[in-house]
Coordinates of C-alpha atoms in Angstrom, one line a residue:
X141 CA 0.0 0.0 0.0
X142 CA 1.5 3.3 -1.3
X143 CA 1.1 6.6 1.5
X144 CA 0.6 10.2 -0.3
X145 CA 3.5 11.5 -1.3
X146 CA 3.0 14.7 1.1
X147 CA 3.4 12.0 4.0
X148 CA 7.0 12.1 3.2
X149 CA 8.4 15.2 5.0
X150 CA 10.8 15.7 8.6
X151 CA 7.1 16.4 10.9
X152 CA 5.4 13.6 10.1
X153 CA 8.5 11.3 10.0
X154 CA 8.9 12.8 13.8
X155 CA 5.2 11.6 14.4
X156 CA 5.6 8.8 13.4
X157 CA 8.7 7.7 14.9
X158 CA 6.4 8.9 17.9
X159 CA 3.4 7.3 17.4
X160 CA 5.5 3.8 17.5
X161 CA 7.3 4.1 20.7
X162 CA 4.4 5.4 22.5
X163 CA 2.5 2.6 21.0
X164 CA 4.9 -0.2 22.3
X165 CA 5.7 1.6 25.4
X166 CA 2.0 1.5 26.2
X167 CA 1.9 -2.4 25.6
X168 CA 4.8 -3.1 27.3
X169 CA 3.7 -1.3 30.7
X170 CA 0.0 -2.8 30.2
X171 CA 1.7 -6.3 29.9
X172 CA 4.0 -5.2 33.1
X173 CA 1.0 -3.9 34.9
X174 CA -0.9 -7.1 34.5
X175 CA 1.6 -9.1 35.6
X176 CA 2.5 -7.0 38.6
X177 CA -1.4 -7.1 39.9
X178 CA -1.5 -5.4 43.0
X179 CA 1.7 -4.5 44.0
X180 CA 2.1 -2.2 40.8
X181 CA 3.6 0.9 41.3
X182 CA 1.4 4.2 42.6
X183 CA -0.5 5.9 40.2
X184 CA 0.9 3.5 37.3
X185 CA -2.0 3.9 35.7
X186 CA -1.4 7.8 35.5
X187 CA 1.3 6.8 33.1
X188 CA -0.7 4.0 31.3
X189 CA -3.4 5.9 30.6
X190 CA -3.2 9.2 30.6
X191 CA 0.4 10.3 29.8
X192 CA 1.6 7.7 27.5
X193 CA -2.1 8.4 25.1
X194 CA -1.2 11.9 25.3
X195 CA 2.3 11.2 23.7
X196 CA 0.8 8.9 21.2
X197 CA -1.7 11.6 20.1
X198 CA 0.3 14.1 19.9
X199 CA 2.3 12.1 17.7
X200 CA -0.8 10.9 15.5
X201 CA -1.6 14.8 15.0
X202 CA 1.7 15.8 14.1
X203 CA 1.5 13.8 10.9
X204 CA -1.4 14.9 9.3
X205 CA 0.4 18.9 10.5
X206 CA 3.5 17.9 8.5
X207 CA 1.8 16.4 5.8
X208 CA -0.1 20.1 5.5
X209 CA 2.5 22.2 5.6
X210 CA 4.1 19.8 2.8
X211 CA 0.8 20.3 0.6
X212 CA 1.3 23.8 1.2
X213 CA 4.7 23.8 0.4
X214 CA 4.7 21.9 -2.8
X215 CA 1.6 24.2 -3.7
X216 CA 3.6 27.5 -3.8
X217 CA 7.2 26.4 -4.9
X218 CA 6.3 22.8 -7.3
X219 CA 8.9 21.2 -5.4
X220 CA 8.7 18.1 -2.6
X221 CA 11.1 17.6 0.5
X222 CA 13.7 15.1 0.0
X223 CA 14.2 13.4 3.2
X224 CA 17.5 12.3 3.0
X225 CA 18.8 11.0 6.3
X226 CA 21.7 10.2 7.6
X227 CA 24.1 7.9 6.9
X228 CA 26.1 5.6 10.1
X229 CA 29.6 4.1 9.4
X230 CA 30.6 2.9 12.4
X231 CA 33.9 2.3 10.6
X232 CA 34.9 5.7 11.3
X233 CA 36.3 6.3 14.4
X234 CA 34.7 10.1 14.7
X235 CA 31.2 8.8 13.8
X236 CA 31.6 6.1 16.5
X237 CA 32.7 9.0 19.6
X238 CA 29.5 10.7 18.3
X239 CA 27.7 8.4 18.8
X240 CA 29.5 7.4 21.9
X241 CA 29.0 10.3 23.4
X242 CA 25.2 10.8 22.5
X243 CA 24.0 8.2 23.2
X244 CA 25.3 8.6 26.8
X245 CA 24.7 12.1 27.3
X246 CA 20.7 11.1 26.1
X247 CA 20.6 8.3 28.8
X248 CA 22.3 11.1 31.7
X249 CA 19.9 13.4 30.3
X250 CA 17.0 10.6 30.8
X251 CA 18.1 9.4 34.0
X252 CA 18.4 13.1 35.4
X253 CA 15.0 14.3 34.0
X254 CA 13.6 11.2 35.6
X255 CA 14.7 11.3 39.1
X256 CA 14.1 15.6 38.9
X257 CA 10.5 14.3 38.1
X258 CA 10.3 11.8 40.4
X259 CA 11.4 14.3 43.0
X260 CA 9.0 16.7 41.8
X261 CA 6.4 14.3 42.3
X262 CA 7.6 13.5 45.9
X263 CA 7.7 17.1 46.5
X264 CA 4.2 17.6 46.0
X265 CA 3.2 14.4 47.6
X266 CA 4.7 15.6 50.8
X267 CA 3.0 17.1 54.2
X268 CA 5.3 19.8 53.9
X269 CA 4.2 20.8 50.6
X270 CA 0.6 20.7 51.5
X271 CA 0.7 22.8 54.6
X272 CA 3.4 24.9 54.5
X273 CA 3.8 26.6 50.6
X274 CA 0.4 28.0 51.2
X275 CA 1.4 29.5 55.0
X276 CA -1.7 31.8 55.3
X277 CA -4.4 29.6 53.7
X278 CA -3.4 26.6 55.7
X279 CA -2.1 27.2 58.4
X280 CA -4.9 26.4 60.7
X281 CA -5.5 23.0 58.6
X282 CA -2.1 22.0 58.8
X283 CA -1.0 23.0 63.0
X284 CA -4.8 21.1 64.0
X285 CA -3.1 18.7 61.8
X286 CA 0.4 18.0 63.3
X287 CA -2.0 17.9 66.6
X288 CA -4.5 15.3 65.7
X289 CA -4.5 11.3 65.8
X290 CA -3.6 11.2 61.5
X291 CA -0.7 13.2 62.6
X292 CA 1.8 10.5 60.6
X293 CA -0.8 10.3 58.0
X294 CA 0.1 11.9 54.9
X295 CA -2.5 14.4 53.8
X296 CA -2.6 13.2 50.8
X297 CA -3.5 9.5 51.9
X298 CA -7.2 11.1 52.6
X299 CA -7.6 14.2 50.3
X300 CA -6.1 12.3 47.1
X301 CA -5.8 8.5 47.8
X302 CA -4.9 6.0 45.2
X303 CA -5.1 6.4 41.6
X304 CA -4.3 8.3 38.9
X305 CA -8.4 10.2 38.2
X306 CA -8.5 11.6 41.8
X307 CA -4.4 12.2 41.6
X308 CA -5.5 14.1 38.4
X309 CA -8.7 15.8 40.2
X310 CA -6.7 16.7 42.7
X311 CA -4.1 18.9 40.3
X312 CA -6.6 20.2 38.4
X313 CA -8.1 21.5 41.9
X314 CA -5.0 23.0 42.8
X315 CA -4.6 25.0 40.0
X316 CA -7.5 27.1 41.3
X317 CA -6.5 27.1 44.9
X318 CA -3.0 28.2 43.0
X319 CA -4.8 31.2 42.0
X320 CA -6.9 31.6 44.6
X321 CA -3.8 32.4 47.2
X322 CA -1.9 34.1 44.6
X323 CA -4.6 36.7 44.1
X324 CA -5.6 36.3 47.8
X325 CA -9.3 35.4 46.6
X326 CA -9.8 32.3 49.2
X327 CA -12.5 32.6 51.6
X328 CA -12.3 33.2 55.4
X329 CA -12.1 30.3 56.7
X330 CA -11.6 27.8 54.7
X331 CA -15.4 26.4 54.3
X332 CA -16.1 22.7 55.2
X333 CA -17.3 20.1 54.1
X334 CA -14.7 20.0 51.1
X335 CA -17.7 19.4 48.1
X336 CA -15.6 17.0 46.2
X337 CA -14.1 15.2 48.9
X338 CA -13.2 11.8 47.6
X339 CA -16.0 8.8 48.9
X340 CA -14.5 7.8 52.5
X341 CA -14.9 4.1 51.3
X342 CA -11.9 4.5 48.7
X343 CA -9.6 6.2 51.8
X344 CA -10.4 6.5 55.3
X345 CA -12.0 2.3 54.9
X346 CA -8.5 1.1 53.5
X347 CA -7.1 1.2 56.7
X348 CA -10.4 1.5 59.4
X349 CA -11.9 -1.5 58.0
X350 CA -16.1 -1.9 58.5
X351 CA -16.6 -5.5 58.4
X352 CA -14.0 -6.1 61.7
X353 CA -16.3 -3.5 64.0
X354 CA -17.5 -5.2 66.6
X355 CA -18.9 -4.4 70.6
X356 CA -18.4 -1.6 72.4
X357 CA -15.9 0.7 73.1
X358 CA -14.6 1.4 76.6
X359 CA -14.1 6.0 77.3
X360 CA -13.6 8.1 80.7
X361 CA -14.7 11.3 80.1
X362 CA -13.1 13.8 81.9
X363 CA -14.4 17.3 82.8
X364 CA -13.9 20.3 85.3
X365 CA -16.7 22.6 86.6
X366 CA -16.3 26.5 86.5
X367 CA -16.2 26.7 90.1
X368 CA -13.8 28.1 92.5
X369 CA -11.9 24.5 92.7
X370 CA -12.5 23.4 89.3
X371 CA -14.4 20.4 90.6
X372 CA -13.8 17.0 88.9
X373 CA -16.3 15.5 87.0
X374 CA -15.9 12.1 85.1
X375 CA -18.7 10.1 83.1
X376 CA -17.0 6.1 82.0
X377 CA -19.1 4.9 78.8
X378 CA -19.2 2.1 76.7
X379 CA -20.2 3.0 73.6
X380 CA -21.8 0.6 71.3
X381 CA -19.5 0.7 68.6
X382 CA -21.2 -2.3 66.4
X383 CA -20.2 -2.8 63.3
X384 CA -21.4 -6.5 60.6
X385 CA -20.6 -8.0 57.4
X386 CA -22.4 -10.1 54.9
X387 CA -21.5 -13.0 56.7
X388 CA -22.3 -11.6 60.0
X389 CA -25.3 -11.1 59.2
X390 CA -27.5 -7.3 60.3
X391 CA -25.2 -5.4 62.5
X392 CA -25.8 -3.0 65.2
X393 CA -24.9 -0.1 67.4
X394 CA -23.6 3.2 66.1
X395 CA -21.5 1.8 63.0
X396 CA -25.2 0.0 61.6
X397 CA -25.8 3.5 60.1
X398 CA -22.3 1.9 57.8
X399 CA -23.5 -1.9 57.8
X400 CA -23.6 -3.5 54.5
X401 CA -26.7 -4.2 54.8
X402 CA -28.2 -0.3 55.1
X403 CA -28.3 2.3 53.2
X404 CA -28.7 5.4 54.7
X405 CA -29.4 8.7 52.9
X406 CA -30.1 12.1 53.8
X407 CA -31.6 15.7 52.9
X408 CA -29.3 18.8 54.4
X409 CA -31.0 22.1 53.7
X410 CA -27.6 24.3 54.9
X411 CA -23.7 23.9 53.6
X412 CA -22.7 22.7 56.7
X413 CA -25.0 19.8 56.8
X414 CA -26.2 20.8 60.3
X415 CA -29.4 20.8 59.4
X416 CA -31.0 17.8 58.2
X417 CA -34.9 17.4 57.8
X418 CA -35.1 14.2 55.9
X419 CA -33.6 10.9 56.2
X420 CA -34.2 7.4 53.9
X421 CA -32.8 4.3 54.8
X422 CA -33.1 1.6 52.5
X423 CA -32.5 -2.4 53.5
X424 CA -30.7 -3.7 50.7
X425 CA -31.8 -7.1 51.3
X426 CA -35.4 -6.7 50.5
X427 CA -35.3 -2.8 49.4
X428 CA -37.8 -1.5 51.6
X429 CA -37.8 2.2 52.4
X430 CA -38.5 4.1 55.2
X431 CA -38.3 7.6 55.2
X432 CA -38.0 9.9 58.5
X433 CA -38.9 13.8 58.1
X434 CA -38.6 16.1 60.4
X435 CA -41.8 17.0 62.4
X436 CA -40.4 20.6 63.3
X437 CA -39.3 21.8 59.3
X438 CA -40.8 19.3 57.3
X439 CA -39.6 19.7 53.5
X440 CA -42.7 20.0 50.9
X441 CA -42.6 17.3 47.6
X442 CA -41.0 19.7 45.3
X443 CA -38.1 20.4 48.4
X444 CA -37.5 16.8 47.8
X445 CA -37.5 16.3 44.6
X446 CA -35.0 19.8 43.9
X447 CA -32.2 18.5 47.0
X448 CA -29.0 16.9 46.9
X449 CA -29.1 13.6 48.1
X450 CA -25.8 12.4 50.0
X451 CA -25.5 8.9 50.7
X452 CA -24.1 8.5 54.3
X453 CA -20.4 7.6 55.1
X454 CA -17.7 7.7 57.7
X455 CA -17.2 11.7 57.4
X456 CA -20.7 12.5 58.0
X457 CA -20.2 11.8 61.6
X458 CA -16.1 11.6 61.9
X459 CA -16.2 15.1 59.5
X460 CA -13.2 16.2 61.6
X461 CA -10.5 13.3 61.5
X462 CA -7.2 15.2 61.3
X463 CA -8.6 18.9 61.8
X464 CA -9.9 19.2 65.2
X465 CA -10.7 22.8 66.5
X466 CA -11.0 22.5 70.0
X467 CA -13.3 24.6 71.8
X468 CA -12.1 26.3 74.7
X469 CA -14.0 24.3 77.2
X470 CA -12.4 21.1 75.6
X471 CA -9.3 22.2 75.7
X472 CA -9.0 23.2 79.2
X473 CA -10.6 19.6 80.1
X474 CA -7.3 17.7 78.2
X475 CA -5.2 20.4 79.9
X476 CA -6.2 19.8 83.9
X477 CA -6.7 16.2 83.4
X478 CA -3.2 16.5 81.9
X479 CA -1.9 18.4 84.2
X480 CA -0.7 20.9 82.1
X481 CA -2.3 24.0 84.6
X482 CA -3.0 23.2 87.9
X483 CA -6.5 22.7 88.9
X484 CA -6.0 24.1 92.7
X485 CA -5.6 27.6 90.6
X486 CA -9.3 28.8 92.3
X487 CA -11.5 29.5 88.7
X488 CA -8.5 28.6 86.2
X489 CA -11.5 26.9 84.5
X490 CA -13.8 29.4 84.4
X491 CA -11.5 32.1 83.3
X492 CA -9.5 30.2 81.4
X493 CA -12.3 29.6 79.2
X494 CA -13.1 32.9 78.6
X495 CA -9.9 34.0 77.9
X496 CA -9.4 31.6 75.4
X497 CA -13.2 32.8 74.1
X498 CA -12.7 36.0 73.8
X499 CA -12.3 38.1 70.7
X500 CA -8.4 39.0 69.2
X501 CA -7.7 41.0 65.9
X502 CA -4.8 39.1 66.1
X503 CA -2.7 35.8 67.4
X504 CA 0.1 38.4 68.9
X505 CA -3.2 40.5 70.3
X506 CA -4.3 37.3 72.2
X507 CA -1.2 36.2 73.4
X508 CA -0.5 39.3 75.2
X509 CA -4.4 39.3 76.1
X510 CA -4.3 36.0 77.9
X511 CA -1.1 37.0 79.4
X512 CA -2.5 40.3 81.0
X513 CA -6.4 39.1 81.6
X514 CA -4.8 36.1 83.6
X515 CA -2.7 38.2 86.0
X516 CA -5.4 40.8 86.5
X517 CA -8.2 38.2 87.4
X518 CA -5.5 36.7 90.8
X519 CA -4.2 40.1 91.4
X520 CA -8.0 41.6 91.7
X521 CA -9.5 38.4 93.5
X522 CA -6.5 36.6 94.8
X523 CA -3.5 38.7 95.1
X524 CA -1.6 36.5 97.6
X525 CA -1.1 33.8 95.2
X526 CA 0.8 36.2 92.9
X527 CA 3.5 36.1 95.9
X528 CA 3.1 32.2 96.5
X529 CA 2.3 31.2 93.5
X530 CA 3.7 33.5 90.7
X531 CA 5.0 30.5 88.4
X532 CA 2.1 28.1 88.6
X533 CA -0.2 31.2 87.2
X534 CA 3.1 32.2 85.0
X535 CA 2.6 28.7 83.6
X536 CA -0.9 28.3 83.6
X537 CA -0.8 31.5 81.2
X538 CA 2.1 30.0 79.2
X539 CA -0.2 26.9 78.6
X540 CA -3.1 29.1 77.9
X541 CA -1.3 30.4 75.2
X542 CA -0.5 27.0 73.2
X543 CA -4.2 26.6 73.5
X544 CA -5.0 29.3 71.8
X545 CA -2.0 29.1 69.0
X546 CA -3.0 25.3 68.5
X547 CA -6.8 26.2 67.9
X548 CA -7.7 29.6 67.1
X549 CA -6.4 31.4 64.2
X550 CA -8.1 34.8 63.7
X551 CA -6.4 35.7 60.5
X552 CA -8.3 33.0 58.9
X553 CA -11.3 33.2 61.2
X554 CA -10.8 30.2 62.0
X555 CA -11.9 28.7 65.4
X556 CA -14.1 25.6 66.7
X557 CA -17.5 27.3 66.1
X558 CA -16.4 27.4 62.8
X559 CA -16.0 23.5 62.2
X560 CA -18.7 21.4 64.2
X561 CA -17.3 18.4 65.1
X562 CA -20.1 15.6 64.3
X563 CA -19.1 12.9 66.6
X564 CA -21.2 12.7 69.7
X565 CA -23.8 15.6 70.7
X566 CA -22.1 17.9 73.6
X567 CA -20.9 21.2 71.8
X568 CA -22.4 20.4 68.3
X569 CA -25.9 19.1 67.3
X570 CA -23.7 16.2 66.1
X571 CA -25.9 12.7 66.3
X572 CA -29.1 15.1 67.3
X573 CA -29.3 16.2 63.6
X574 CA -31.5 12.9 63.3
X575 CA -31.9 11.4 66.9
X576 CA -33.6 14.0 68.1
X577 CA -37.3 12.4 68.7
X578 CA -38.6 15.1 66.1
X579 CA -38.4 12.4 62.7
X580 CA -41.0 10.3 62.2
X581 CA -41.7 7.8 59.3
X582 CA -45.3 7.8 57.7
X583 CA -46.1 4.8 59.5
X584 CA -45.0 6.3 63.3
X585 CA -41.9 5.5 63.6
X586 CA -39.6 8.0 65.4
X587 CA -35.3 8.5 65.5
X588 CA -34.9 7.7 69.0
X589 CA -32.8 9.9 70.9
X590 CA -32.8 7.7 73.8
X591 CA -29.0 7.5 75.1
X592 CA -28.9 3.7 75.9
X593 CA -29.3 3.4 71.9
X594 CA -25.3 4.4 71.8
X595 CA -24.0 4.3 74.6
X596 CA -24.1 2.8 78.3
X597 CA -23.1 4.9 81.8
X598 CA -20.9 2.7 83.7
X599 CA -19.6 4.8 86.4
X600 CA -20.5 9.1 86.7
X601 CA -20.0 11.6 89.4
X602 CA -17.0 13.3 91.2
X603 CA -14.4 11.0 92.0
X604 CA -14.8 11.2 95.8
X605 CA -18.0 10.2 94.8
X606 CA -18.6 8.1 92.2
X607 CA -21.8 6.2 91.3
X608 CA -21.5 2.5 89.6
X609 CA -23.7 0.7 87.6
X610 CA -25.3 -2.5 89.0
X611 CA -26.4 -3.8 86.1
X612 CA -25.8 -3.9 82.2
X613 CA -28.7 -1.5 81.8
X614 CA -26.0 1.3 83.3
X615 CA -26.7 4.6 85.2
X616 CA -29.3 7.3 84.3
X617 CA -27.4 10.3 83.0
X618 CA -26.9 12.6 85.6
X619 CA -26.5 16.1 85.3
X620 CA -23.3 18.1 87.0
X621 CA -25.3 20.9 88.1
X622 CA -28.7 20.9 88.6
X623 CA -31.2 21.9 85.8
X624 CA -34.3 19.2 87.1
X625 CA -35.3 17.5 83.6
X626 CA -34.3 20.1 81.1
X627 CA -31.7 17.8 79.7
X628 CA -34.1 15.5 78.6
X629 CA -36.0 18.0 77.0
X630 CA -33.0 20.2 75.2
X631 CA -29.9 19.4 72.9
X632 CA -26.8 19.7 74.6
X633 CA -25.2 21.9 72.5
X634 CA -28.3 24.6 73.0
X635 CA -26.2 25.3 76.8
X636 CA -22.9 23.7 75.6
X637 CA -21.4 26.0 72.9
X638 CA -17.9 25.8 74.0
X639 CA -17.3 29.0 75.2
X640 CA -19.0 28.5 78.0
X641 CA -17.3 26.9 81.0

């Protein structure tokens, strides 16, 4: 079969000669890939398919570009190229050190381009790279970071994970966030939750794996009441943790809402998803529906039918796994159970908490605010401790400080009311978005927001006093300060907002 004579010209040759090593590149790497299974290299198939097609089409189109340009070129001066190409004698002893010498200079050149790129790559793999090139933008996410349980997890283990579409998704996002800082055009804070985070099944389940949840979960809750000795309060639960398989059967407890055999979807009418009216669960074994709706807002037909569904997974209740803003009362909790500030400081809770509350234009502002609020508050109430017990307050202010570094940013606006933390129900609506008694199925059926449903009170009270449970049925939830039977009545979070002791 005879090709056009304009086919015969130095771009299309180039092409060509393109075209063909892309095209048994690709086959060798598929055939590699194959046999490699799942050990194969990360984001292999980024190469496979995305960069090796490129090459291969950009050689296919430079063919037809040189064959043009030929057309053209024979059209105006009557005349046709005459590839002539060179010709090797490796006889001659200068043709041989040129060839020498290229061809080992090409495979330095390769070898270096490839490890620059491969460091490149690394580079922007990295933890530094993530929360450090973007100072301003990130620095909240990336201190709450080096603070949190994923500390040692790379950030790009959860934002990116494995494979070379979200690796590609996750560039292409960048390129906007790029601009974003450069141009100083990204919002105040940053807002949550992240609209294209990737599915928690492909990243947060390849390590915390469903199917091997089982029974219930030992915790000692630790607080300290605003009074003048920043009385100890502790509340041991076991929460029912659950968990099932396929095999197992229907599972239960808190992690039934991510059983295999549920499907659980939902309606949220606010960015946040704090607000969530309607709820659907679907049995996949027999594909019965039930659907809960709020009996407070209720959502008309057309609401419905117009909402984003989201299908429920592990960030809907663990939304902040790596990025936890403390609220002030939290944080002074950790730090007297810790031991970090004394607790015989009369009121460190209390003002404590509204030190580390209280508006700053600025981190330096706050420092020195803490610093001076501190040492007014013992020198107005207590001044004889300033004499005994200068450095305990001196530390106590120190530690303050680190508080407020580690959790409040106000450059960015960034602080704990600012990212509700979905797990449990003290600060944050939290499991009360749905179990709050108010959504009811067609049928009757309510959300209970009975506490045994999660959890069971071992052991609650001051530890001079503690009360135990006698039975499996556990202790009725008492209240640290008495507020008769409004509990039952109210969410936590309507009294708990975190800025108050």
């Amino acid at each position: 079969m005879r090709l056009p004579p304009s086919v015969h010209n130095r771009v299309s040759y180039l092409g060509a000669a393109l075209a063909a090593l892309e095209v048994l590149l690709f086959v060798f790497l598929l055939v590699l890939d194959a046999v490699s299974g799942a050990e194969r290299a990360p984001y292999a198939g980024l190469v496979i398919y995305v960069v090796i097609p490129a090459l291969l089409l950009l050689g296919l189109v430079l063919i037809p570009i040189g064959m043009f340009f030929e057309w053209r070129r024979v059209r105006h001066t009557g005349r046709r190229s005459v590839v002539r190409f060179p010709i090797v004698d490796l006889n001659q002893a200068a043709q041989r050190n040129a060839l020498l010498i290229f061809s080992g200079g090409s495979i330095l050149l390769l070898f270096c381009s490839a490890f620059g790129s491969f460091q490149a790559y690394e580079a922007t793999e990295s933890v530094a790279f993530c929360g450090t090139l973007c100072h301003s933008a990130m620095s909240p996410e990336f201190t709450t970071y080096q603070h949190s349980p994923h500390a040692r997890v790379r950030c790009v283990d959860c934002h990116v994970g494995p494979g070379a579409d979200w690796y590609l998704k996750a560039k292409l996002t960048g390129l906007h966030q790029l601009y974003a800082v450069a141009f100083d055009k990204y919002p105040r804070p940053i807002p949550a939750p992240i609209a294209s985070l990737r599915p928690a099944q492909d990243t947060c389940e390849q390590c915390h794996w469903p199917k091997q949840f089982f029974s219930s979960k030992g915790r000692r809750l630790t607080y300290f009441l605003p009074d003048e000795s920043n009385s100890r309060w502790e509340v041991n639960l076991l929460v029912k943790i659950g968990g099932g398989s396929r095999i197992g059967g229907q599972g239960e407890g808190i992690h039934w809402h991510m059983n295999l055999s549920n499907r659980v979807e939902y309606i949220a009418t606010d960015e946040r998803r704090q607000e969530i009216p309607w709820v659907r669960i679907t049995d996949s074994k027999t594909g019965h529906q039930t659907v809960y709706t709020s009996t407070e807002k209720p959502l008309a037909d057309t609401e419905v039918a117009a909402a984003t569904l989201h299908r429920m997974d592990c960030m809907d209740c663990h939304n902040r796994p790596a990025h936890h803003y403390r609220s002030p009362a939290q944080a002074l909790n950790l730090a007297l159970a810790g031991g970090t500030i004394d607790s015989t400081l009369p009121f460190i809770k209390k003002t404590g908490v509204e030190l580390l509350a209280a508006t700053y234009d600025s981190t330096e502002a706050a420092m020195t605010g803490i610093e001076q609020g501190l040492a007014k508050f013992y020198r107005e109430k207590y001044p004889e401790l300033l004499a005994t017990r200068r450095e305990l307050i001196s530390g106590a202010a120190t530690e303050l400080q680190h508080l407020y570094r580690d959790n409040v940013f106000p450059q960015m606006k960034a602080r704990w009311d600012a990212y509700p933390d979905n797990v449990g129900h003290l600060i944050f609506s939290g499991c009360f978005r749905c179990h709050d008694g108010q959504h009811q199925s067609a049928d009757g059926k309510v959300l209970s927001k009975d506490c045994a449903t999660c959890h069971t009170i071992t052991a609650q009270g001051k530890p001079q006093a503690m009360a135990f449970a006698e039975d499996l049925k556990g202790l009725t939830f008492e209240h640290p300060e008495d507020i008769g039977g409004a509990w039952q009545e109210m969410k936590c979070a309507d009294c708990h907002t975190g800025q108050a002791p």
